[in-house]
Tab-separated table of C-alpha atoms in Angstrom:
chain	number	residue	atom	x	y	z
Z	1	UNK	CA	72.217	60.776	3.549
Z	2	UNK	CA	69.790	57.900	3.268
Z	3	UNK	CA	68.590	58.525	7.456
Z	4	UNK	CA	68.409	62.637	6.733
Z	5	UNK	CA	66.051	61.347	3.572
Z	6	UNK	CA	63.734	59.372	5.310
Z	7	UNK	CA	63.338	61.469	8.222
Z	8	UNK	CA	62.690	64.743	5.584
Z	9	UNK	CA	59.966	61.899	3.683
Z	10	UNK	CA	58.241	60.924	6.348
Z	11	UNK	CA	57.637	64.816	7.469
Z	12	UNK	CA	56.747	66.120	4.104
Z	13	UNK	CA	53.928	63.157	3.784
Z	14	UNK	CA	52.634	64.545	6.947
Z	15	UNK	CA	52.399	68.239	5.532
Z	16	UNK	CA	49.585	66.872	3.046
Z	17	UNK	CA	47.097	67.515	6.136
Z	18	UNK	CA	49.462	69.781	8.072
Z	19	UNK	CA	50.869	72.907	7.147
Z	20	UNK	CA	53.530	73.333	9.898
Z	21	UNK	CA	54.414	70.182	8.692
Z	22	UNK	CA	55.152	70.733	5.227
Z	23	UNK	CA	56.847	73.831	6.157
Z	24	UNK	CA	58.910	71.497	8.863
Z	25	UNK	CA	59.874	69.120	5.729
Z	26	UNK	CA	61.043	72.163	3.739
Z	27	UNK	CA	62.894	73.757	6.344
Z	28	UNK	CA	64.933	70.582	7.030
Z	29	UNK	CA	65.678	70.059	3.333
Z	30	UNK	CA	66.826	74.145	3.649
Z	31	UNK	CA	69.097	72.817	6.652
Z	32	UNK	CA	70.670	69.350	4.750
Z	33	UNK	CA	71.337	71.104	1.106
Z	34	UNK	CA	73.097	74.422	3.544
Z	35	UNK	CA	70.998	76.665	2.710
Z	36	UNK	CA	69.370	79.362	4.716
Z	37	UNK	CA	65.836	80.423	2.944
Z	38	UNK	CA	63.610	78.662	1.474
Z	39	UNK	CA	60.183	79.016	-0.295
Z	40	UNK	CA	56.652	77.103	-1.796
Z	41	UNK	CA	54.495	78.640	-3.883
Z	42	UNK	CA	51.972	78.590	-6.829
Z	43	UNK	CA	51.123	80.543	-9.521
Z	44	UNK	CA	48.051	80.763	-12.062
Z	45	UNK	CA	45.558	79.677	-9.335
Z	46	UNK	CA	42.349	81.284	-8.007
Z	47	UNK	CA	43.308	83.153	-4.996
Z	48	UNK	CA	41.677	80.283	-2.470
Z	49	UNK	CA	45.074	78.226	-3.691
Z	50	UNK	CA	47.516	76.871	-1.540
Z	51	UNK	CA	49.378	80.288	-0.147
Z	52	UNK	CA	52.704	80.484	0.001
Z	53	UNK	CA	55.218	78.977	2.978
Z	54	UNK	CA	58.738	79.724	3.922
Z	55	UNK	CA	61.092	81.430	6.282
Z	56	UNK	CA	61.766	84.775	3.754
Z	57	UNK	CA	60.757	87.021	6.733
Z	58	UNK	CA	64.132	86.229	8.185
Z	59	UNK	CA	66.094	87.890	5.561
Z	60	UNK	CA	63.303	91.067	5.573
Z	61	UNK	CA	60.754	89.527	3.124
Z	62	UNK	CA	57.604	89.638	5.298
Z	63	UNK	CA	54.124	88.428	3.489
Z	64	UNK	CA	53.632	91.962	1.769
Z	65	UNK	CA	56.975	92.060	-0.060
Z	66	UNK	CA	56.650	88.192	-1.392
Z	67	UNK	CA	53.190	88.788	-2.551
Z	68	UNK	CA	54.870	91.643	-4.705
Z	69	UNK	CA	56.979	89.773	-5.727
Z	70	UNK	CA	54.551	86.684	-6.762
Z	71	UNK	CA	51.998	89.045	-8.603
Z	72	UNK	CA	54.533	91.497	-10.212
Z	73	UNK	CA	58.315	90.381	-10.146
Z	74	UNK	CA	57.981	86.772	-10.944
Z	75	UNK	CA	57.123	87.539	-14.728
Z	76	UNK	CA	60.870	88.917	-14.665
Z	77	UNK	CA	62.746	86.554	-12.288
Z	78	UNK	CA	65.275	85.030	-14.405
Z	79	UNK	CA	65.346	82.104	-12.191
Z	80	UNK	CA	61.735	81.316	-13.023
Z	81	UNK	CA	62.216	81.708	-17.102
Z	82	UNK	CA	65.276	79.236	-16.584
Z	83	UNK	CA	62.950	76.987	-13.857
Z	84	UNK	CA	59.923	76.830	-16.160
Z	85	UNK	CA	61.926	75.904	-19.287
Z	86	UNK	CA	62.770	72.574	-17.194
Z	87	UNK	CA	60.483	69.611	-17.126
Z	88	UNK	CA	58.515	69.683	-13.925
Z	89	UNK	CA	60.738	67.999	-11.373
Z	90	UNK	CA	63.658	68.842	-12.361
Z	91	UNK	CA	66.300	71.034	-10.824
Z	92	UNK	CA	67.607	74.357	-11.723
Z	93	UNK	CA	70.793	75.901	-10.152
Z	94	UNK	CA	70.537	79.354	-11.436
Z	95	UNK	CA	74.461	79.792	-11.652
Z	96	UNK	CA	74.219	77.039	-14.225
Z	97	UNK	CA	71.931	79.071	-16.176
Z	98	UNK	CA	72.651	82.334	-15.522
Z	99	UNK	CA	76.155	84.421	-16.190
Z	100	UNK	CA	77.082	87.026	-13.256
Z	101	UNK	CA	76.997	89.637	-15.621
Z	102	UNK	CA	72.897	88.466	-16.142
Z	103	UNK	CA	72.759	88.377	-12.763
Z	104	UNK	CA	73.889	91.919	-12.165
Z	105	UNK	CA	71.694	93.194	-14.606
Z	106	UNK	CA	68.481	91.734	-13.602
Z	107	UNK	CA	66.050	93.471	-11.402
Z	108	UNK	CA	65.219	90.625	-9.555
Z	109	UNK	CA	68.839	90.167	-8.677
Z	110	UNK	CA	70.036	93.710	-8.523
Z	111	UNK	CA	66.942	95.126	-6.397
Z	112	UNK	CA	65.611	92.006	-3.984
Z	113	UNK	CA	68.268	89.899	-3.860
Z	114	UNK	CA	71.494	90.969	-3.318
Z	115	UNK	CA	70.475	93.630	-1.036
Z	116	UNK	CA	69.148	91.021	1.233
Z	117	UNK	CA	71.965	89.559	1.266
Z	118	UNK	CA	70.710	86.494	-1.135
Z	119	UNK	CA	72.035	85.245	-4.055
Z	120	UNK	CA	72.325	81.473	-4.870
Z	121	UNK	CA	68.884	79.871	-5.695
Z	122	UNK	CA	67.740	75.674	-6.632
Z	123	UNK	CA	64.428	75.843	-7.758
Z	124	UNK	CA	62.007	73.263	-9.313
Z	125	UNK	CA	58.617	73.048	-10.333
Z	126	UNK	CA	56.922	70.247	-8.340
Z	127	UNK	CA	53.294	70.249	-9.720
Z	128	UNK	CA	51.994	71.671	-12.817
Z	129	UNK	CA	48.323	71.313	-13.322
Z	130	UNK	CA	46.195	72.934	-15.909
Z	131	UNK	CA	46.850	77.108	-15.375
Z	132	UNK	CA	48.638	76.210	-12.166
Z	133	UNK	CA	52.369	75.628	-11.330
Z	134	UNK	CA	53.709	75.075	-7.822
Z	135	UNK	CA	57.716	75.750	-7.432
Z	136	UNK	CA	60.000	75.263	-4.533
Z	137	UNK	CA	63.269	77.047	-4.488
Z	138	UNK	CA	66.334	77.238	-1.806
Z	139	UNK	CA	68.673	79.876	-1.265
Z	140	UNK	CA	71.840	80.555	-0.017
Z	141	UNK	CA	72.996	83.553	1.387
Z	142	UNK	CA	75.613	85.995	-1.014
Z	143	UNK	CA	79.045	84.876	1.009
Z	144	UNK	CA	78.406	80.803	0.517
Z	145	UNK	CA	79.202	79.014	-2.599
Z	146	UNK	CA	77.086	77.871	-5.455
Z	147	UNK	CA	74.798	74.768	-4.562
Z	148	UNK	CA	77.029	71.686	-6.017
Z	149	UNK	CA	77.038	68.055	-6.566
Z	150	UNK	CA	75.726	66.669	-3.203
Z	151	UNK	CA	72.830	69.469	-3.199
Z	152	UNK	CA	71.998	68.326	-6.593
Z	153	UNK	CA	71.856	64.535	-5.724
Z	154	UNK	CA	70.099	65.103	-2.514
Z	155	UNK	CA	67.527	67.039	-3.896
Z	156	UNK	CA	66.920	65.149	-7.010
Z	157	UNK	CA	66.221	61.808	-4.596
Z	158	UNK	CA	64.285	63.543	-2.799
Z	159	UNK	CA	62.102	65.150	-5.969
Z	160	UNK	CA	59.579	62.129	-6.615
Z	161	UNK	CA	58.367	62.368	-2.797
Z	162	UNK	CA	58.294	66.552	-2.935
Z	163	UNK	CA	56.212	66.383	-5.995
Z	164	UNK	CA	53.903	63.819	-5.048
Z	165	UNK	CA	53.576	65.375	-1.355
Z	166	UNK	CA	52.726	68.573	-3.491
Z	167	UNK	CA	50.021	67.077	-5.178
Z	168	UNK	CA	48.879	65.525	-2.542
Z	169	UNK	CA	49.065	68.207	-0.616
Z	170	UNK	CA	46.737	70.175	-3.181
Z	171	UNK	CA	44.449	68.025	-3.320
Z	172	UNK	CA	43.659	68.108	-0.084
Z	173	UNK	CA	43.047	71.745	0.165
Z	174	UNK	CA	40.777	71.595	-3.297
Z	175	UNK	CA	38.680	69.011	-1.394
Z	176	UNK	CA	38.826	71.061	1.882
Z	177	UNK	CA	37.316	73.725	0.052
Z	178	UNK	CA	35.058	71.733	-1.517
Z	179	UNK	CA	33.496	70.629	1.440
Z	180	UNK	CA	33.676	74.147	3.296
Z	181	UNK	CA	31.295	75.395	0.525
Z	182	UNK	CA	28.988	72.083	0.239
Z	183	UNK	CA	28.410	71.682	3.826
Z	184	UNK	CA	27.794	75.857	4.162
Z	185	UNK	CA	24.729	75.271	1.682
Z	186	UNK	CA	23.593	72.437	3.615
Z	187	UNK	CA	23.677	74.193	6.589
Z	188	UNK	CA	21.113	76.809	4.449
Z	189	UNK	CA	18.954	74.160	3.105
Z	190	UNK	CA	15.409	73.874	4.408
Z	191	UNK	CA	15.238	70.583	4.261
Z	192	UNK	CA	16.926	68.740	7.787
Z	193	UNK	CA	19.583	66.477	6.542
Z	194	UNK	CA	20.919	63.599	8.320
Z	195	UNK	CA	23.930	61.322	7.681
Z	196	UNK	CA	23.579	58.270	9.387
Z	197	UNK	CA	25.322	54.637	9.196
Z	198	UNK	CA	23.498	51.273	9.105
Z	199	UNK	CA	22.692	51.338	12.638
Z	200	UNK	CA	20.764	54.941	12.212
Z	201	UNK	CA	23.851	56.469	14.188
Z	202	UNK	CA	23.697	60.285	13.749
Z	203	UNK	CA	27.393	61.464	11.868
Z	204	UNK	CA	26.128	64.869	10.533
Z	205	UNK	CA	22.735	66.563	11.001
Z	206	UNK	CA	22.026	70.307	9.681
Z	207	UNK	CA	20.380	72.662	11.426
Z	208	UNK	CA	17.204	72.313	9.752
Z	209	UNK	CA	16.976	68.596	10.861
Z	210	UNK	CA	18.149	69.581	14.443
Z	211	UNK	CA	14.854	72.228	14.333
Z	212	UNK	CA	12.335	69.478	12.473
Z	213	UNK	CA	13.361	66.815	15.562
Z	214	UNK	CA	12.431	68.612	18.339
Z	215	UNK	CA	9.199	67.830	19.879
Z	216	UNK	CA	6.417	67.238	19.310
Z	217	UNK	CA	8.284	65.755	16.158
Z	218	UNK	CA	7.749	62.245	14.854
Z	219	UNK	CA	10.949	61.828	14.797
Z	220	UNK	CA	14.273	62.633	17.392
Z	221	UNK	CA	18.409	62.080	18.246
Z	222	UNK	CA	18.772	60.018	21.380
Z	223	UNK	CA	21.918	58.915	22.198
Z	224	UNK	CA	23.528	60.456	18.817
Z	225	UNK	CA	20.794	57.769	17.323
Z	226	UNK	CA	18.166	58.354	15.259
Z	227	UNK	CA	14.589	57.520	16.593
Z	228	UNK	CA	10.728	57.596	15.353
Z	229	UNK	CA	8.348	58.615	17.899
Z	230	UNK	CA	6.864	55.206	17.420
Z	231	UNK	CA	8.139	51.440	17.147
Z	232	UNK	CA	6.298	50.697	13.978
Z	233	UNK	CA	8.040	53.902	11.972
Z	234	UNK	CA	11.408	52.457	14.104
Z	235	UNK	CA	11.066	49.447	12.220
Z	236	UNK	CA	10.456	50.911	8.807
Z	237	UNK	CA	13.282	53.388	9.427
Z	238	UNK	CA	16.397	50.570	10.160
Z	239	UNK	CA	14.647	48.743	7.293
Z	240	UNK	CA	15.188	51.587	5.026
Z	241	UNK	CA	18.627	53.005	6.273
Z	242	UNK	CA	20.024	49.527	6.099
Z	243	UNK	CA	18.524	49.172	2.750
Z	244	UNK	CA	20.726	52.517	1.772
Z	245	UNK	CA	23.578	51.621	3.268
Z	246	UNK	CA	23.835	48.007	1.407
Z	247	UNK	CA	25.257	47.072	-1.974
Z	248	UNK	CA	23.981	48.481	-4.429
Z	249	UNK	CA	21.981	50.766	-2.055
Z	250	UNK	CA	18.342	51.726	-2.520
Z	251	UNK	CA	16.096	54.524	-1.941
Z	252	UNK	CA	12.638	54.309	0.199
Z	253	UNK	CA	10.426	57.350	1.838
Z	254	UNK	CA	7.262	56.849	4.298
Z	255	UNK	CA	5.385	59.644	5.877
Z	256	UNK	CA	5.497	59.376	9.159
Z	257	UNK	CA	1.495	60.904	10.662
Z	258	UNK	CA	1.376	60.536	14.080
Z	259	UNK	CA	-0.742	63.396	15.121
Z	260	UNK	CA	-3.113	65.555	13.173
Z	261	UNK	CA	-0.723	68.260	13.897
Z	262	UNK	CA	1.477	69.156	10.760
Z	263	UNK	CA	4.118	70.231	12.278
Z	264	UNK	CA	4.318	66.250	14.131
Z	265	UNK	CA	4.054	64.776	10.726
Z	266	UNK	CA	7.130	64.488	8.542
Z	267	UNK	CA	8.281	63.210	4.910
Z	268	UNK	CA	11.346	60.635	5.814
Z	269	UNK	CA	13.368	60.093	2.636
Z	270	UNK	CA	16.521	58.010	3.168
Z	271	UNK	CA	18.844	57.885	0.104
Z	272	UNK	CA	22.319	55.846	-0.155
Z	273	UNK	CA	24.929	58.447	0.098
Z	274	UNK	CA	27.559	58.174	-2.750
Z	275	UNK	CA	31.000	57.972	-1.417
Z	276	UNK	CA	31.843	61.231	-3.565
Z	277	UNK	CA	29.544	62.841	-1.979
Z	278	UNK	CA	30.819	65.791	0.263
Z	279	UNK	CA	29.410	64.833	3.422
Z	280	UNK	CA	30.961	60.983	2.402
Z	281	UNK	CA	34.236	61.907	2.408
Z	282	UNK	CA	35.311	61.774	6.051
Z	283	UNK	CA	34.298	58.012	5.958
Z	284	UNK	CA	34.679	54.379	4.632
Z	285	UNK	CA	31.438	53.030	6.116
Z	286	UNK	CA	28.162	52.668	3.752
Z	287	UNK	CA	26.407	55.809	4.980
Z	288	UNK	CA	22.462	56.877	4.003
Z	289	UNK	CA	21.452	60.316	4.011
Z	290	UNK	CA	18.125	60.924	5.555
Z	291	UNK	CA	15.973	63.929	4.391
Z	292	UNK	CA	13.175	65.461	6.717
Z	293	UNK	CA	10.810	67.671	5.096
Z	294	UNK	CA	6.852	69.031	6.523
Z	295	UNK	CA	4.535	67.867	3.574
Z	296	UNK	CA	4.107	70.543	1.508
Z	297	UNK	CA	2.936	71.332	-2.013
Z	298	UNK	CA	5.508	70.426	-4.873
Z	299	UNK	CA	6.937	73.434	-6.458
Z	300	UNK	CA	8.734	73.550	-9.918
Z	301	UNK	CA	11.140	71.193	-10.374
Z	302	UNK	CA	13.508	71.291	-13.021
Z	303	UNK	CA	13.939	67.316	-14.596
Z	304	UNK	CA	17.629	67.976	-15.005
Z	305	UNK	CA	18.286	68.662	-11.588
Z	306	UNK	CA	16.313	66.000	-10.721
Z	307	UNK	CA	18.223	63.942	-12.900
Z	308	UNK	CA	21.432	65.001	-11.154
Z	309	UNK	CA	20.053	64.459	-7.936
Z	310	UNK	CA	18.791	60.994	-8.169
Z	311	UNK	CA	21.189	59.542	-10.898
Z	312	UNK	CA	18.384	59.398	-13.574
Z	313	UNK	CA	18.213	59.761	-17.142
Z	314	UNK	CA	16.313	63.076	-18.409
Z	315	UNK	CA	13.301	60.602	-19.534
Z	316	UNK	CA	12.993	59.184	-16.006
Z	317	UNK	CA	13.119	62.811	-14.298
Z	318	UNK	CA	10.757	63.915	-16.685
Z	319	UNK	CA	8.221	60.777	-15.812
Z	320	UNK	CA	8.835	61.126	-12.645
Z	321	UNK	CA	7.848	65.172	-12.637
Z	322	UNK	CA	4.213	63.862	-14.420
Z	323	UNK	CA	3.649	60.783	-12.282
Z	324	UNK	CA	4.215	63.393	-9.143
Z	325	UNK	CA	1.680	65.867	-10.566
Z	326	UNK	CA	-0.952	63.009	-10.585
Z	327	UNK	CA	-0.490	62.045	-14.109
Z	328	UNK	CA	0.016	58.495	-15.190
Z	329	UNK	CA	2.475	56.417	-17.165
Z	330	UNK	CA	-0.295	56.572	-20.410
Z	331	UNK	CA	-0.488	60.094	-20.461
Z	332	UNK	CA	3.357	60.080	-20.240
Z	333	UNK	CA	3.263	57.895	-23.657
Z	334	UNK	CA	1.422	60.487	-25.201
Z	335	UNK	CA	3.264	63.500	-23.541
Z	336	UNK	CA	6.391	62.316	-25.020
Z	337	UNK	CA	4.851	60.366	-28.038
Z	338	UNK	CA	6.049	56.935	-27.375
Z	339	UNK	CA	5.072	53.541	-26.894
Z	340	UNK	CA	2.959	51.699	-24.281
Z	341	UNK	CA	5.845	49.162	-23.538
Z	342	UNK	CA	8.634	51.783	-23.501
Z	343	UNK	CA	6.540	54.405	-21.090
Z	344	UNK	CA	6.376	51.019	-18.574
Z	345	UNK	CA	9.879	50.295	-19.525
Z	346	UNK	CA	11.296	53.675	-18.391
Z	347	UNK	CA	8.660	52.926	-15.405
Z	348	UNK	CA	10.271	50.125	-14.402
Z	349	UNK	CA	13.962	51.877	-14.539
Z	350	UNK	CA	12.571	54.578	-12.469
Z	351	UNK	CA	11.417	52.269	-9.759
Z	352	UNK	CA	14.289	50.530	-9.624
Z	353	UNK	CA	16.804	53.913	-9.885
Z	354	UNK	CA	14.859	55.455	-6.838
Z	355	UNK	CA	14.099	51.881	-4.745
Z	356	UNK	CA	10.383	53.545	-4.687
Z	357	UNK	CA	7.440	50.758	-4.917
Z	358	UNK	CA	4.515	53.015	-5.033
Z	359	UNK	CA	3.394	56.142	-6.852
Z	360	UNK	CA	3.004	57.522	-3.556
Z	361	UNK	CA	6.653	57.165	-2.839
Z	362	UNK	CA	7.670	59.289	-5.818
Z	363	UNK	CA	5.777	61.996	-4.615
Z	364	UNK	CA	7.431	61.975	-0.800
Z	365	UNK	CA	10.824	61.304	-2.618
Z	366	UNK	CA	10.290	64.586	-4.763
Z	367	UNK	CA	8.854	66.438	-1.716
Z	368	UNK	CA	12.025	65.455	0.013
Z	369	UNK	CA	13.969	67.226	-2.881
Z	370	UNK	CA	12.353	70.698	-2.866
Z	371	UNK	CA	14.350	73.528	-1.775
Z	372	UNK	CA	10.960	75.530	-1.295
């Protein structure tokens, strides 16, 4: 038993990334515990949730029926009233819970079932999160016996891996979508947005950025590198990016003029890219995330999305929405009635939140940030 185990382990690990894997693991489980269907799924999710796998289609269940049977039947399945009033992870063998005479009488039984040519069922509820509930169940078919002692031992050693494969497993697809929908606003954003490592290697770029370094633009991907048109703005660049990418990391923005044409000149803000970030979560490396934006006027800026953006507190986004307009730190101590010393003390937070030195700075960083 122990060789079948470790072999069935290894392949439901692998399923967390790959489906036909999972459904591999599940299918050999099926094939060690004798049984001849089997099938995952999850209920109380959004629709984007994990969809169902298995091999019901062999006994006549194709995709239609089973989704039927999920949104309508399940509600009466007497093998999920029996599963569900089981801790999650452990086992039900419906003939332990069920008299034949039930059996006969239930829909589920008496109109899906049996007909197929189905009848014996271990199920167990593997993950259980919030509203949502993932099961597993086998099945043998009507002519085989009851699942018994060895199907009950064999699955129960194998229930710690199955449930944390499960979870595992669902993670990965919540973060999967995650990042589907974060990187298809990027890809909408205005701004050109550029991951990059300490040594200004290009790992994501957005089309906007692709479009703002062409030429005559100051700045351009050689080599899947990021350049400045000049070696001066090279220099301030690394400096900045490997500022970002160090511990803690640090903000910085120059304006890069090299022509008197506007569209040459760019706003260059590189932040330190949090490694929760979306676009962070393919690797380990400190990564910066460089933001190219055509000087422009500053439009309305909310200070609470600016304080989400930047990590500051709703008094620093608001200072740093006057000091941008051309205001100054006294007329934010008598904007928001305080004193002197605490308008330079949330002054001195600010610079050091945003890695910004001069006034100036703010401004490009903020530019950097509208949408337009």
């Amino acid at each position: 038993m122990q060789k079948q185990m470790e072999a069935i382990v290894g392949t439901l690990y692998d399923g967390v990334l790959m489906s036909d894997a999972w459904c591999q693991g599940l299918a050999d489980v099926c094939q060690q515990v004798d049984a001849g269907v089997f099938h995952s799924f999850s209920i109380g999710g959004a629709p984007s949730e994990l969809s169902s796998v298995g091999n019901l289609e062999s006994v006549g269940l194709h995709s239609g029926l089973m989704k039927e049977y999920e949104e309508h039947h399940a509600s009466n399945d007497l093998r999920m009233s029996a599963t569900l009033g089981l801790a999650t992870g452990q086992l039900m063998l419906d003939h332990e819970h069920l008299s034949p005479l039930e059996m006969s009488r239930n829909s589920v039984y008496a109109d899906w079932l049996i007909p197929l040519g189905v009848k014996h069922t271990a199920a167990t509820r593997v993950r259980h999160a919030g509203s949502v509930s993932e099961f597993v169940s086998f099945m043998r078919f009507a002519d085989a016996k009851p699942f018994g002692t060895y199907d009950r031992l064999f699955i129960e050693r194998l229930m710690p891996h199955l449930s944390r494969a499960a979870a595992l497993r669902a993670r990965m697809g919540e973060l999967s979508r995650q990042a589907s929908l974060g990187i298809a606003a990027l890809q909408t954003l205005p701004q050109g947005l550029v991951v990059v490592d300490a040594q200004c290697r290009i790992h994501f770029a957005n089309p906007a950025a692709e479009r703002l370094m062409t030429p005559p633009s100051a700045m351009n991907a050689s080599h899947q590198r990021l350049k400045c048109a000049s070696e001066a703005l090279q220099t301030r660049l690394q400096h900045l990016v490997a500022q970002a990418c160090g511990n803690p990391g640090k903000a910085g923005a120059f304006d890069s003029l090299v022509s008197a044409s506007q569209t040459a000149r760019l706003v260059v803000t590189v932040l330190p890219l949090k490694s929760s970030h979306v676009l962070a979560m393919s690797w380990q490396k400190p990564l910066a995330l460089v933001i190219l934006t055509v000087p422009g006027a500053i439009g309305a800026l909310d200070h609470r999305l600016v304080s989400d953006m930047l990590g500051l507190s709703p008094t620093e986004a608001r200072l740093l929405l006057l000091l941008a307009a051309g205001k100054s730190v006294k007329d934010f101590a008598l904007v928001e009635g305080c004193s002197w010393h605490t308008a330079r003390a949330h002054m001195k937070n600010l610079m050091r939140k945003t890695g910004c030195h001069k006034q100036v700075e703010l401004v490009q960083l903020l530019q950097a940030l509208q949408v337009g």
